[in-house]
Each structure stands twice: as C-alpha cells, then as structure tokens.
JSON list of C-alpha atoms and ligand atoms in Angstrom, two decimals:
[
{"chain": "A", "resi": 230, "resn": "MET", "atom": "CA", "xyz": [0.00, 0.00, 0.00]},
{"chain": "A", "resi": 231, "resn": "LYS", "atom": "CA", "xyz": [1.22, 3.49, -0.84]},
{"chain": "A", "resi": 232, "resn": "PHE", "atom": "CA", "xyz": [1.25, 6.35, 1.68]},
{"chain": "A", "resi": 233, "resn": "PHE", "atom": "CA", "xyz": [0.19, 9.85, 0.72]},
{"chain": "A", "resi": 234, "resn": "VAL", "atom": "CA", "xyz": [0.11, 12.74, 3.18]},
{"chain": "A", "resi": 235, "resn": "ASP", "atom": "CA", "xyz": [-3.13, 14.74, 3.16]},
{"chain": "A", "resi": 236, "resn": "THR", "atom": "CA", "xyz": [-2.00, 18.31, 3.74]},
{"chain": "A", "resi": 237, "resn": "ALA", "atom": "CA", "xyz": [-0.83, 21.52, 2.10]},
{"chain": "A", "resi": 238, "resn": "ASN", "atom": "CA", "xyz": [1.57, 22.20, 4.99]},
{"chain": "A", "resi": 239, "resn": "LEU", "atom": "CA", "xyz": [5.12, 22.18, 3.62]},
{"chain": "A", "resi": 240, "resn": "SER", "atom": "CA", "xyz": [6.80, 21.24, 6.89]},
{"chain": "A", "resi": 241, "resn": "HIS", "atom": "CA", "xyz": [4.42, 18.28, 7.38]},
{"chain": "A", "resi": 242, "resn": "ILE", "atom": "CA", "xyz": [5.14, 17.16, 3.81]},
{"chain": "A", "resi": 243, "resn": "LYS", "atom": "CA", "xyz": [8.89, 17.49, 4.40]},
{"chain": "A", "resi": 244, "resn": "GLU", "atom": "CA", "xyz": [8.68, 15.54, 7.68]},
{"chain": "A", "resi": 245, "resn": "ALA", "atom": "CA", "xyz": [6.72, 12.72, 5.98]},
{"chain": "A", "resi": 246, "resn": "ALA", "atom": "CA", "xyz": [9.14, 12.70, 3.01]},
{"chain": "A", "resi": 247, "resn": "ASP", "atom": "CA", "xyz": [12.13, 12.54, 5.40]},
{"chain": "A", "resi": 248, "resn": "LEU", "atom": "CA", "xyz": [10.70, 9.33, 6.87]},
{"chain": "A", "resi": 249, "resn": "GLY", "atom": "CA", "xyz": [11.39, 7.76, 3.46]},
{"chain": "A", "resi": 250, "resn": "ILE", "atom": "CA", "xyz": [7.95, 6.16, 3.15]},
{"chain": "A", "resi": 251, "resn": "LEU", "atom": "CA", "xyz": [6.06, 8.93, 1.34]},
{"chain": "A", "resi": 252, "resn": "ASP", "atom": "CA", "xyz": [4.60, 8.16, -2.08]},
{"chain": "A", "resi": 253, "resn": "GLY", "atom": "CA", "xyz": [2.59, 11.32, -2.73]},
{"chain": "A", "resi": 254, "resn": "VAL", "atom": "CA", "xyz": [0.46, 14.20, -1.46]},
{"chain": "A", "resi": 255, "resn": "THR", "atom": "CA", "xyz": [-3.22, 15.11, -1.63]},
{"chain": "A", "resi": 256, "resn": "THR", "atom": "CA", "xyz": [-4.56, 18.59, -1.00]},
{"chain": "A", "resi": 257, "resn": "ASN", "atom": "CA", "xyz": [-7.98, 20.19, -1.17]},
{"chain": "A", "resi": 258, "resn": "PRO", "atom": "CA", "xyz": [-9.27, 23.78, -1.07]},
{"chain": "A", "resi": 259, "resn": "SER", "atom": "CA", "xyz": [-9.85, 23.59, 2.72]},
{"chain": "A", "resi": 260, "resn": "LEU", "atom": "CA", "xyz": [-6.26, 22.42, 3.33]},
{"chain": "A", "resi": 261, "resn": "MET", "atom": "CA", "xyz": [-4.86, 25.13, 1.02]},
{"chain": "A", "resi": 262, "resn": "ALA", "atom": "CA", "xyz": [-6.95, 27.82, 2.76]},
{"chain": "A", "resi": 263, "resn": "LYS", "atom": "CA", "xyz": [-5.70, 26.56, 6.14]},
{"chain": "A", "resi": 264, "resn": "GLU", "atom": "CA", "xyz": [-2.14, 27.38, 5.00]},
{"chain": "A", "resi": 265, "resn": "GLY", "atom": "CA", "xyz": [-3.26, 30.88, 3.94]},
{"chain": "A", "resi": 266, "resn": "ILE", "atom": "CA", "xyz": [-2.65, 30.25, 0.22]},
{"chain": "A", "resi": 267, "resn": "LYS", "atom": "CA", "xyz": [-4.63, 32.85, -1.75]},
{"chain": "A", "resi": 268, "resn": "GLY", "atom": "CA", "xyz": [-4.76, 33.97, -5.40]},
{"chain": "A", "resi": 269, "resn": "ASN", "atom": "CA", "xyz": [-4.11, 31.96, -8.54]},
{"chain": "A", "resi": 270, "resn": "GLU", "atom": "CA", "xyz": [-0.39, 32.73, -8.76]},
{"chain": "A", "resi": 271, "resn": "ASN", "atom": "CA", "xyz": [0.27, 31.70, -5.14]},
{"chain": "A", "resi": 272, "resn": "ILE", "atom": "CA", "xyz": [-1.82, 28.56, -5.54]},
{"chain": "A", "resi": 273, "resn": "LEU", "atom": "CA", "xyz": [0.19, 27.43, -8.59]},
{"chain": "A", "resi": 274, "resn": "LYS", "atom": "CA", "xyz": [3.47, 28.29, -6.82]},
{"chain": "A", "resi": 275, "resn": "HIS", "atom": "CA", "xyz": [2.44, 26.34, -3.72]},
{"chain": "A", "resi": 276, "resn": "TYR", "atom": "CA", "xyz": [1.77, 23.24, -5.83]},
{"chain": "A", "resi": 277, "resn": "ALA", "atom": "CA", "xyz": [5.19, 23.66, -7.45]},
{"chain": "A", "resi": 278, "resn": "ASP", "atom": "CA", "xyz": [6.76, 23.91, -3.95]},
{"chain": "A", "resi": 279, "resn": "ILE", "atom": "CA", "xyz": [4.97, 20.70, -2.90]},
{"chain": "A", "resi": 280, "resn": "CYS", "atom": "CA", "xyz": [6.17, 18.91, -6.06]},
{"chain": "A", "resi": 281, "resn": "ALA", "atom": "CA", "xyz": [9.75, 19.92, -5.22]},
{"chain": "A", "resi": 282, "resn": "LEU", "atom": "CA", "xyz": [9.46, 18.22, -1.81]},
{"chain": "A", "resi": 283, "resn": "VAL", "atom": "CA", "xyz": [8.03, 14.85, -2.79]},
{"chain": "A", "resi": 284, "resn": "ASP", "atom": "CA", "xyz": [8.93, 12.32, -5.45]},
{"chain": "A", "resi": 285, "resn": "GLY", "atom": "CA", "xyz": [5.38, 11.16, -6.21]},
{"chain": "A", "resi": 286, "resn": "ASP", "atom": "CA", "xyz": [1.92, 12.21, -7.31]},
{"chain": "A", "resi": 287, "resn": "VAL", "atom": "CA", "xyz": [0.47, 15.45, -5.98]},
{"chain": "A", "resi": 288, "resn": "SER", "atom": "CA", "xyz": [-3.30, 15.93, -6.22]},
{"chain": "A", "resi": 289, "resn": "ALA", "atom": "CA", "xyz": [-4.32, 19.52, -7.04]},
{"chain": "A", "resi": 290, "resn": "GLU", "atom": "CA", "xyz": [-8.05, 20.22, -6.96]},
{"chain": "A", "resi": 291, "resn": "VAL", "atom": "CA", "xyz": [-10.01, 22.23, -9.53]},
{"chain": "A", "resi": 292, "resn": "LEU", "atom": "CA", "xyz": [-12.16, 24.98, -8.00]},
{"chain": "A", "resi": 293, "resn": "SER", "atom": "CA", "xyz": [-14.82, 25.22, -10.69]},
{"chain": "A", "resi": 294, "resn": "THR", "atom": "CA", "xyz": [-17.78, 22.92, -11.25]},
{"chain": "A", "resi": 295, "resn": "ASP", "atom": "CA", "xyz": [-18.60, 23.23, -14.97]},
{"chain": "A", "resi": 296, "resn": "PHE", "atom": "CA", "xyz": [-16.91, 21.13, -17.66]},
{"chain": "A", "resi": 297, "resn": "GLU", "atom": "CA", "xyz": [-15.20, 23.91, -19.66]},
{"chain": "A", "resi": 298, "resn": "SER", "atom": "CA", "xyz": [-13.75, 25.68, -16.61]},
{"chain": "A", "resi": 299, "resn": "MET", "atom": "CA", "xyz": [-12.61, 22.39, -15.03]},
{"chain": "A", "resi": 300, "resn": "VAL", "atom": "CA", "xyz": [-10.77, 21.48, -18.23]},
{"chain": "A", "resi": 301, "resn": "ALA", "atom": "CA", "xyz": [-9.10, 24.91, -18.42]},
{"chain": "A", "resi": 302, "resn": "GLU", "atom": "CA", "xyz": [-8.13, 24.79, -14.74]},
{"chain": "A", "resi": 303, "resn": "GLY", "atom": "CA", "xyz": [-6.92, 21.19, -14.94]},
{"chain": "A", "resi": 304, "resn": "LYS", "atom": "CA", "xyz": [-4.72, 21.95, -17.95]},
{"chain": "A", "resi": 305, "resn": "ALA", "atom": "CA", "xyz": [-3.05, 24.80, -16.03]},
{"chain": "A", "resi": 306, "resn": "LEU", "atom": "CA", "xyz": [-2.55, 22.59, -12.95]},
{"chain": "A", "resi": 307, "resn": "ALA", "atom": "CA", "xyz": [-1.15, 19.68, -14.98]},
{"chain": "A", "resi": 308, "resn": "ALA", "atom": "CA", "xyz": [1.33, 22.06, -16.65]},
{"chain": "A", "resi": 309, "resn": "ILE", "atom": "CA", "xyz": [2.97, 22.82, -13.26]},
{"chain": "A", "resi": 310, "resn": "HIS", "atom": "CA", "xyz": [4.75, 19.46, -12.96]},
{"chain": "A", "resi": 311, "resn": "PRO", "atom": "CA", "xyz": [4.46, 15.94, -14.43]},
{"chain": "A", "resi": 312, "resn": "ASN", "atom": "CA", "xyz": [3.52, 14.59, -10.98]},
{"chain": "A", "resi": 313, "resn": "ILE", "atom": "CA", "xyz": [0.40, 16.74, -10.71]},
{"chain": "A", "resi": 314, "resn": "VAL", "atom": "CA", "xyz": [-2.84, 14.73, -10.70]},
{"chain": "A", "resi": 315, "resn": "VAL", "atom": "CA", "xyz": [-5.95, 16.83, -11.28]},
{"chain": "A", "resi": 316, "resn": "LYS", "atom": "CA", "xyz": [-8.49, 16.35, -8.51]},
{"chain": "A", "resi": 317, "resn": "VAL", "atom": "CA", "xyz": [-12.05, 16.52, -9.82]},
{"chain": "A", "resi": 318, "resn": "PRO", "atom": "CA", "xyz": [-15.27, 16.39, -7.78]},
{"chain": "A", "resi": 319, "resn": "MET", "atom": "CA", "xyz": [-17.75, 13.53, -8.23]},
{"chain": "A", "resi": 320, "resn": "ILE", "atom": "CA", "xyz": [-20.41, 15.45, -10.14]},
{"chain": "A", "resi": 321, "resn": "LYS", "atom": "CA", "xyz": [-21.85, 15.03, -13.66]},
{"chain": "A", "resi": 322, "resn": "ASP", "atom": "CA", "xyz": [-19.53, 17.59, -15.27]},
{"chain": "A", "resi": 323, "resn": "GLY", "atom": "CA", "xyz": [-16.70, 16.13, -13.20]},
{"chain": "A", "resi": 324, "resn": "ILE", "atom": "CA", "xyz": [-17.15, 12.72, -14.84]},
{"chain": "A", "resi": 325, "resn": "LYS", "atom": "CA", "xyz": [-17.19, 14.39, -18.25]},
{"chain": "A", "resi": 326, "resn": "ALA", "atom": "CA", "xyz": [-14.00, 16.27, -17.34]},
{"chain": "A", "resi": 327, "resn": "ILE", "atom": "CA", "xyz": [-12.30, 13.09, -16.05]},
{"chain": "A", "resi": 328, "resn": "LYS", "atom": "CA", "xyz": [-13.02, 11.40, -19.39]},
{"chain": "A", "resi": 329, "resn": "TRP", "atom": "CA", "xyz": [-11.63, 14.44, -21.26]},
{"chain": "A", "resi": 330, "resn": "PHE", "atom": "CA", "xyz": [-8.48, 14.49, -19.10]},
{"chain": "A", "resi": 331, "resn": "THR", "atom": "CA", "xyz": [-8.03, 10.71, -19.56]},
{"chain": "A", "resi": 332, "resn": "ASP", "atom": "CA", "xyz": [-8.33, 11.04, -23.36]},
{"chain": "A", "resi": 333, "resn": "ASN", "atom": "CA", "xyz": [-5.80, 13.86, -23.29]},
{"chain": "A", "resi": 334, "resn": "GLY", "atom": "CA", "xyz": [-3.16, 12.15, -21.13]},
{"chain": "A", "resi": 335, "resn": "ILE", "atom": "CA", "xyz": [-3.86, 14.03, -17.87]},
{"chain": "A", "resi": 336, "resn": "ARG", "atom": "CA", "xyz": [-4.26, 11.85, -14.78]},
{"chain": "A", "resi": 337, "resn": "THR", "atom": "CA", "xyz": [-7.12, 12.50, -12.37]},
{"chain": "A", "resi": 338, "resn": "ASN", "atom": "CA", "xyz": [-8.22, 11.80, -8.82]},
{"chain": "A", "resi": 339, "resn": "CYS", "atom": "CA", "xyz": [-12.00, 11.69, -8.42]},
{"chain": "A", "resi": 340, "resn": "THR", "atom": "CA", "xyz": [-12.77, 13.21, -5.03]},
{"chain": "A", "resi": 341, "resn": "LEU", "atom": "CA", "xyz": [-15.79, 13.28, -2.70]},
{"chain": "A", "resi": 342, "resn": "VAL", "atom": "CA", "xyz": [-16.72, 9.65, -3.38]},
{"chain": "A", "resi": 343, "resn": "PHE", "atom": "CA", "xyz": [-19.17, 8.12, -0.93]},
{"chain": "A", "resi": 344, "resn": "SER", "atom": "CA", "xyz": [-20.68, 5.15, -2.78]},
{"chain": "A", "resi": 345, "resn": "ALA", "atom": "CA", "xyz": [-19.74, 2.21, -5.00]},
{"chain": "A", "resi": 346, "resn": "GLY", "atom": "CA", "xyz": [-21.89, 3.59, -7.82]},
{"chain": "A", "resi": 347, "resn": "GLN", "atom": "CA", "xyz": [-19.92, 6.85, -7.83]},
{"chain": "A", "resi": 348, "resn": "ALA", "atom": "CA", "xyz": [-16.62, 4.95, -7.82]},
{"chain": "A", "resi": 349, "resn": "ILE", "atom": "CA", "xyz": [-17.69, 2.77, -10.76]},
{"chain": "A", "resi": 350, "resn": "LEU", "atom": "CA", "xyz": [-18.52, 5.89, -12.81]},
{"chain": "A", "resi": 351, "resn": "ALA", "atom": "CA", "xyz": [-15.13, 7.45, -11.99]},
{"chain": "A", "resi": 352, "resn": "ALA", "atom": "CA", "xyz": [-13.29, 4.24, -12.90]},
{"chain": "A", "resi": 353, "resn": "LYS", "atom": "CA", "xyz": [-15.27, 3.94, -16.13]},
{"chain": "A", "resi": 354, "resn": "ALA", "atom": "CA", "xyz": [-14.28, 7.52, -17.05]},
{"chain": "A", "resi": 355, "resn": "GLY", "atom": "CA", "xyz": [-10.64, 6.53, -16.54]},
{"chain": "A", "resi": 356, "resn": "ALA", "atom": "CA", "xyz": [-9.73, 8.21, -13.24]},
{"chain": "A", "resi": 357, "resn": "ALA", "atom": "CA", "xyz": [-6.25, 7.21, -12.04]},
{"chain": "A", "resi": 358, "resn": "TYR", "atom": "CA", "xyz": [-7.49, 7.41, -8.45]},
{"chain": "A", "resi": 359, "resn": "VAL", "atom": "CA", "xyz": [-10.85, 7.32, -6.75]},
{"chain": "A", "resi": 360, "resn": "SER", "atom": "CA", "xyz": [-11.07, 8.85, -3.27]},
{"chain": "A", "resi": 361, "resn": "PRO", "atom": "CA", "xyz": [-13.67, 7.36, -0.90]},
{"chain": "A", "resi": 362, "resn": "PHE", "atom": "CA", "xyz": [-13.88, 9.60, 2.19]},
{"chain": "A", "resi": 363, "resn": "ILE", "atom": "CA", "xyz": [-13.99, 6.98, 4.91]},
{"chain": "A", "resi": 364, "resn": "GLY", "atom": "CA", "xyz": [-13.81, 9.31, 7.93]},
{"chain": "A", "resi": 365, "resn": "ARG", "atom": "CA", "xyz": [-16.74, 11.39, 6.72]},
{"chain": "A", "resi": 366, "resn": "ILE", "atom": "CA", "xyz": [-18.74, 8.19, 6.09]},
{"chain": "A", "resi": 367, "resn": "ASP", "atom": "CA", "xyz": [-18.01, 7.04, 9.65]},
{"chain": "A", "resi": 368, "resn": "ASP", "atom": "CA", "xyz": [-18.99, 10.53, 10.89]},
{"chain": "A", "resi": 369, "resn": "SER", "atom": "CA", "xyz": [-22.46, 9.93, 9.47]},
{"chain": "A", "resi": 370, "resn": "SER", "atom": "CA", "xyz": [-22.72, 6.51, 11.18]},
{"chain": "A", "resi": 371, "resn": "TRP", "atom": "CA", "xyz": [-22.14, 4.46, 8.02]},
{"chain": "A", "resi": 372, "resn": "ASP", "atom": "CA", "xyz": [-19.08, 2.21, 7.64]},
{"chain": "A", "resi": 373, "resn": "GLY", "atom": "CA", "xyz": [-16.29, 3.75, 5.56]},
{"chain": "A", "resi": 374, "resn": "ILE", "atom": "CA", "xyz": [-14.13, 0.62, 5.61]},
{"chain": "A", "resi": 375, "resn": "GLN", "atom": "CA", "xyz": [-17.01, -1.43, 4.25]},
{"chain": "A", "resi": 376, "resn": "LEU", "atom": "CA", "xyz": [-17.01, 0.83, 1.18]},
{"chain": "A", "resi": 377, "resn": "ILE", "atom": "CA", "xyz": [-13.25, 0.19, 0.68]},
{"chain": "A", "resi": 378, "resn": "GLU", "atom": "CA", "xyz": [-13.91, -3.58, 0.85]},
{"chain": "A", "resi": 379, "resn": "GLN", "atom": "CA", "xyz": [-16.74, -3.26, -1.68]},
{"chain": "A", "resi": 380, "resn": "LEU", "atom": "CA", "xyz": [-14.62, -1.19, -4.08]},
{"chain": "A", "resi": 381, "resn": "ALA", "atom": "CA", "xyz": [-11.64, -3.56, -3.78]},
{"chain": "A", "resi": 382, "resn": "HIS", "atom": "CA", "xyz": [-13.94, -6.44, -4.75]},
{"chain": "A", "resi": 383, "resn": "ILE", "atom": "CA", "xyz": [-15.64, -4.61, -7.64]},
{"chain": "A", "resi": 384, "resn": "PHE", "atom": "CA", "xyz": [-12.40, -3.22, -9.09]},
{"chain": "A", "resi": 385, "resn": "MET", "atom": "CA", "xyz": [-10.78, -6.68, -8.96]},
{"chain": "A", "resi": 386, "resn": "VAL", "atom": "CA", "xyz": [-13.76, -8.47, -10.53]},
{"chain": "A", "resi": 387, "resn": "GLN", "atom": "CA", "xyz": [-14.10, -5.83, -13.25]},
{"chain": "A", "resi": 388, "resn": "GLY", "atom": "CA", "xyz": [-10.37, -5.40, -13.85]},
{"chain": "A", "resi": 389, "resn": "PHE", "atom": "CA", "xyz": [-10.52, -1.60, -13.35]},
{"chain": "A", "resi": 390, "resn": "GLU", "atom": "CA", "xyz": [-7.04, -0.04, -13.27]},
{"chain": "A", "resi": 391, "resn": "THR", "atom": "CA", "xyz": [-8.21, 2.88, -11.12]},
{"chain": "A", "resi": 392, "resn": "GLU", "atom": "CA", "xyz": [-6.51, 2.84, -7.72]},
{"chain": "A", "resi": 393, "resn": "ILE", "atom": "CA", "xyz": [-8.52, 3.08, -4.49]},
{"chain": "A", "resi": 394, "resn": "LEU", "atom": "CA", "xyz": [-7.21, 6.02, -2.48]},
{"chain": "A", "resi": 395, "resn": "ALA", "atom": "CA", "xyz": [-8.65, 5.81, 1.04]},
{"chain": "A", "resi": 396, "resn": "ALA", "atom": "CA", "xyz": [-9.18, 9.44, 2.09]},
{"chain": "A", "resi": 397, "resn": "SER", "atom": "CA", "xyz": [-10.54, 11.33, 5.08]},
{"chain": "A", "resi": 398, "resn": "ILE", "atom": "CA", "xyz": [-8.42, 9.21, 7.39]},
{"chain": "A", "resi": 399, "resn": "ARG", "atom": "CA", "xyz": [-8.91, 10.16, 11.02]},
{"chain": "A", "resi": 400, "resn": "ASN", "atom": "CA", "xyz": [-6.56, 7.84, 12.94]},
{"chain": "A", "resi": 401, "resn": "PRO", "atom": "CA", "xyz": [-3.94, 5.08, 12.64]},
{"chain": "A", "resi": 402, "resn": "LEU", "atom": "CA", "xyz": [-6.59, 2.34, 12.92]},
{"chain": "A", "resi": 403, "resn": "HIS", "atom": "CA", "xyz": [-8.24, 3.69, 9.76]},
{"chain": "A", "resi": 404, "resn": "ILE", "atom": "CA", "xyz": [-4.90, 3.14, 7.98]},
{"chain": "A", "resi": 405, "resn": "VAL", "atom": "CA", "xyz": [-4.58, -0.45, 9.21]},
{"chain": "A", "resi": 406, "resn": "ARG", "atom": "CA", "xyz": [-8.18, -1.28, 8.34]},
{"chain": "A", "resi": 407, "resn": "ALA", "atom": "CA", "xyz": [-7.97, 0.37, 4.91]},
{"chain": "A", "resi": 408, "resn": "ALA", "atom": "CA", "xyz": [-4.82, -1.68, 4.20]},
{"chain": "A", "resi": 409, "resn": "GLU", "atom": "CA", "xyz": [-6.66, -4.83, 5.29]},
{"chain": "A", "resi": 410, "resn": "ALA", "atom": "CA", "xyz": [-9.68, -3.96, 3.14]},
{"chain": "A", "resi": 411, "resn": "GLY", "atom": "CA", "xyz": [-7.57, -3.61, -0.02]},
{"chain": "A", "resi": 412, "resn": "ALA", "atom": "CA", "xyz": [-6.98, 0.14, -0.46]},
{"chain": "A", "resi": 413, "resn": "HIS", "atom": "CA", "xyz": [-4.08, 0.78, -2.84]},
{"chain": "A", "resi": 414, "resn": "ILE", "atom": "CA", "xyz": [-3.23, 4.06, -1.11]},
{"chain": "A", "resi": 415, "resn": "CYS", "atom": "CA", "xyz": [-4.02, 5.79, 2.16]},
{"chain": "A", "resi": 416, "resn": "THR", "atom": "CA", "xyz": [-3.87, 9.56, 2.28]},
{"chain": "A", "resi": 417, "resn": "CYS", "atom": "CA", "xyz": [-3.48, 10.64, 5.88]},
{"chain": "A", "resi": 418, "resn": "PRO", "atom": "CA", "xyz": [-2.68, 13.59, 8.10]},
{"chain": "A", "resi": 419, "resn": "LEU", "atom": "CA", "xyz": [0.94, 13.37, 9.33]},
{"chain": "A", "resi": 420, "resn": "GLY", "atom": "CA", "xyz": [-0.32, 12.66, 12.87]},
{"chain": "A", "resi": 421, "resn": "SER", "atom": "CA", "xyz": [-2.10, 9.47, 11.77]},
{"chain": "A", "resi": 422, "resn": "ILE", "atom": "CA", "xyz": [1.04, 8.20, 10.02]},
{"chain": "A", "resi": 423, "resn": "LEU", "atom": "CA", "xyz": [3.17, 8.93, 13.10]},
{"chain": "A", "resi": 424, "resn": "GLY", "atom": "CA", "xyz": [0.49, 7.28, 15.25]},
{"chain": "A", "resi": 425, "resn": "LEU", "atom": "CA", "xyz": [1.35, 3.96, 13.59]},
{"chain": "A", "resi": 426, "resn": "LEU", "atom": "CA", "xyz": [4.70, 4.05, 15.41]},
{"chain": "A", "resi": 427, "resn": "LYS", "atom": "CA", "xyz": [3.16, 4.00, 18.86]},
{"chain": "A", "resi": 428, "resn": "HIS", "atom": "CA", "xyz": [3.11, 0.99, 21.15]},
{"chain": "A", "resi": 429, "resn": "PRO", "atom": "CA", "xyz": [3.80, 1.14, 24.91]},
{"chain": "A", "resi": 430, "resn": "LEU", "atom": "CA", "xyz": [5.55, -2.25, 24.85]},
{"chain": "A", "resi": 431, "resn": "THR", "atom": "CA", "xyz": [8.02, -0.86, 22.29]},
{"chain": "A", "resi": 432, "resn": "ASP", "atom": "CA", "xyz": [8.82, 2.03, 24.65]},
{"chain": "A", "resi": 433, "resn": "ILE", "atom": "CA", "xyz": [9.12, -0.27, 27.68]},
{"chain": "A", "resi": 434, "resn": "GLY", "atom": "CA", "xyz": [11.22, -2.78, 25.73]},
{"chain": "A", "resi": 435, "resn": "LEU", "atom": "CA", "xyz": [13.57, -0.13, 24.38]},
{"chain": "A", "resi": 436, "resn": "ALA", "atom": "CA", "xyz": [14.03, 1.47, 27.81]},
{"chain": "A", "resi": 437, "resn": "GLN", "atom": "CA", "xyz": [14.96, -1.96, 29.19]},
{"chain": "A", "resi": 438, "resn": "PHE", "atom": "CA", "xyz": [17.40, -2.68, 26.34]},
{"chain": "A", "resi": 439, "resn": "LEU", "atom": "CA", "xyz": [19.09, 0.70, 26.79]},
{"chain": "A", "resi": 440, "resn": "GLU", "atom": "CA", "xyz": [19.37, 0.08, 30.54]},
{"chain": "A", "resi": 441, "resn": "ASP", "atom": "CA", "xyz": [20.85, -3.40, 29.98]},
{"chain": "A", "resi": 442, "resn": "ALA", "atom": "CA", "xyz": [23.18, -2.05, 27.31]},
{"chain": "A", "resi": 443, "resn": "LYS", "atom": "CA", "xyz": [24.98, -0.11, 30.05]},
{"chain": "A", "resi": 444, "resn": "LYS", "atom": "CA", "xyz": [25.94, -3.49, 31.60]},
{"chain": "A", "resi": 445, "resn": "MET", "atom": "CA", "xyz": [27.44, -4.82, 28.37]},
{"chain": "B", "resi": 205, "resn": "E4P", "atom": "C1", "xyz": [-8.85, 13.75, 0.27]},
{"chain": "B", "resi": 205, "resn": "E4P", "atom": "O1", "xyz": [-8.13, 13.85, -0.70]},
{"chain": "B", "resi": 205, "resn": "E4P", "atom": "C2", "xyz": [-9.26, 14.87, 1.11]},
{"chain": "B", "resi": 205, "resn": "E4P", "atom": "O2", "xyz": [-8.31, 15.90, 1.01]},
{"chain": "B", "resi": 205, "resn": "E4P", "atom": "C3", "xyz": [-9.32, 14.55, 2.57]},
{"chain": "B", "resi": 205, "resn": "E4P", "atom": "O3", "xyz": [-8.89, 13.25, 2.85]},
{"chain": "B", "resi": 205, "resn": "E4P", "atom": "C4", "xyz": [-10.57, 14.99, 3.26]},
{"chain": "B", "resi": 205, "resn": "E4P", "atom": "O4", "xyz": [-10.49, 14.65, 4.61]},
{"chain": "B", "resi": 205, "resn": "E4P", "atom": "P1", "xyz": [-11.39, 15.30, 5.76]},
{"chain": "B", "resi": 205, "resn": "E4P", "atom": "O5", "xyz": [-12.68, 14.57, 5.79]},
{"chain": "B", "resi": 205, "resn": "E4P", "atom": "O6", "xyz": [-10.59, 15.06, 7.01]},
{"chain": "B", "resi": 205, "resn": "E4P", "atom": "O7", "xyz": [-11.54, 16.74, 5.42]}
]
C-alpha cells in the first residue's frame, strides 16, 4: 500500500518525506486555505513547492464545477509538474471532465466519493485514483471501511485499473483497516502516520534494552 500525506503544509510534507515512506500528497481547497494560500499565482506556486518536496503524485483540486472551466483549470494545474494529478469532484460535469483528461493524457483523482456507484462511474471515465472519504462516512454513522472492501472487490472483478485512495483518514486504525480492506493508497494527516509508530511495549522494551546495554 502506498502512503500519501493529506495536507498543504510544507513542513508536514517534508517531515513525511524525510521518513522515506512517502509516495505522494493530496490537498484540497480547505487544506490550502488553512495554510493561507490565496490567489491563482500563489496557488500554482504552492503546488510547485509541494512537487519539489516529494517524489510522487500530488493531487491539485479544480475549483470550478462546470466542464469547460474544469478542463481549463486542470490543464493549467497539470502544466505545473508531471507529478500533478488533477483532482475533480464527483459530479456530472466532473465525470465528463475526467473522461476528457483521460483522453488527453492528464491523470485525475475523483474526489468526494461516498458510494460504490460513484466509484464505478469514476473508474469507467478513466480516473487514475478514486477517493472514498472513509472518515466522513463514519462521521455519518455508516461504515467507511465497508465501502473500501466493496470497491476492492468490484475493481478486482471488473479489472478496473483505477486505484482506491482511502481518504478522510482520522486515525492510525483507519490506515490499518484500509490496508486490510484492499486500499491501494491511504492519504493521511501526518499525525495518523506517526500514530502507527506508537506501542507502549516498544517504549518499555527499548528502555529496558538501553538500561541493559549499560551493563554490556
Ligand atoms: C482527500 O483527498 C481529502 O483531502 C481529505 O482526505 C478529506 O479529509 P477530511 O474529511 O478530514 O476533510
């Protein structure tokens, strides 16, 4: 399973990349706004800065919702760097845009996916990635991991090449369960990735080894 970090924060991206296990980055308008990135020029520059930090795909989201504007925006985003993947919302014009991008050699990530039907449409249109938002599904008392299991089964049976990008990860257990359910990628906040390191028995064991090492 690949690890993406879900942030527009450059120091978080650098910290994840320094771990040596980072395969890519996803962003969204809320994450960009959180970093205070405003205006078209700054947005494009910020994506270029992210691409310079990570050797892997970087999802950059279109801000418009009609086909023509999404295509124009996506072309400008894709021109920033070969690793840019255009993130397109799961709406009717979005599917049309994903198909256009696919036919024109631009890779896409279909975002805001909450059902198998939506994911099938995105895969059919040729999306490189489909992003089921498992945390937000859990927030509404449905089971996000169950959707990952369903998609893994459907994509295998149908031979879809689209990769399942488990998004809206809230904690380390989501990562473990998404891996178990067959997600190809998990995109996570840095804290959830670092949370995978934690186990009290590791801390106790290491303290004991370091203590005993003094007697060697
Ligand atoms: C995915 O690409 C999104 O950026 C993200 O995972 C959304 O997560 P949230 O539900 O924590 O906002």
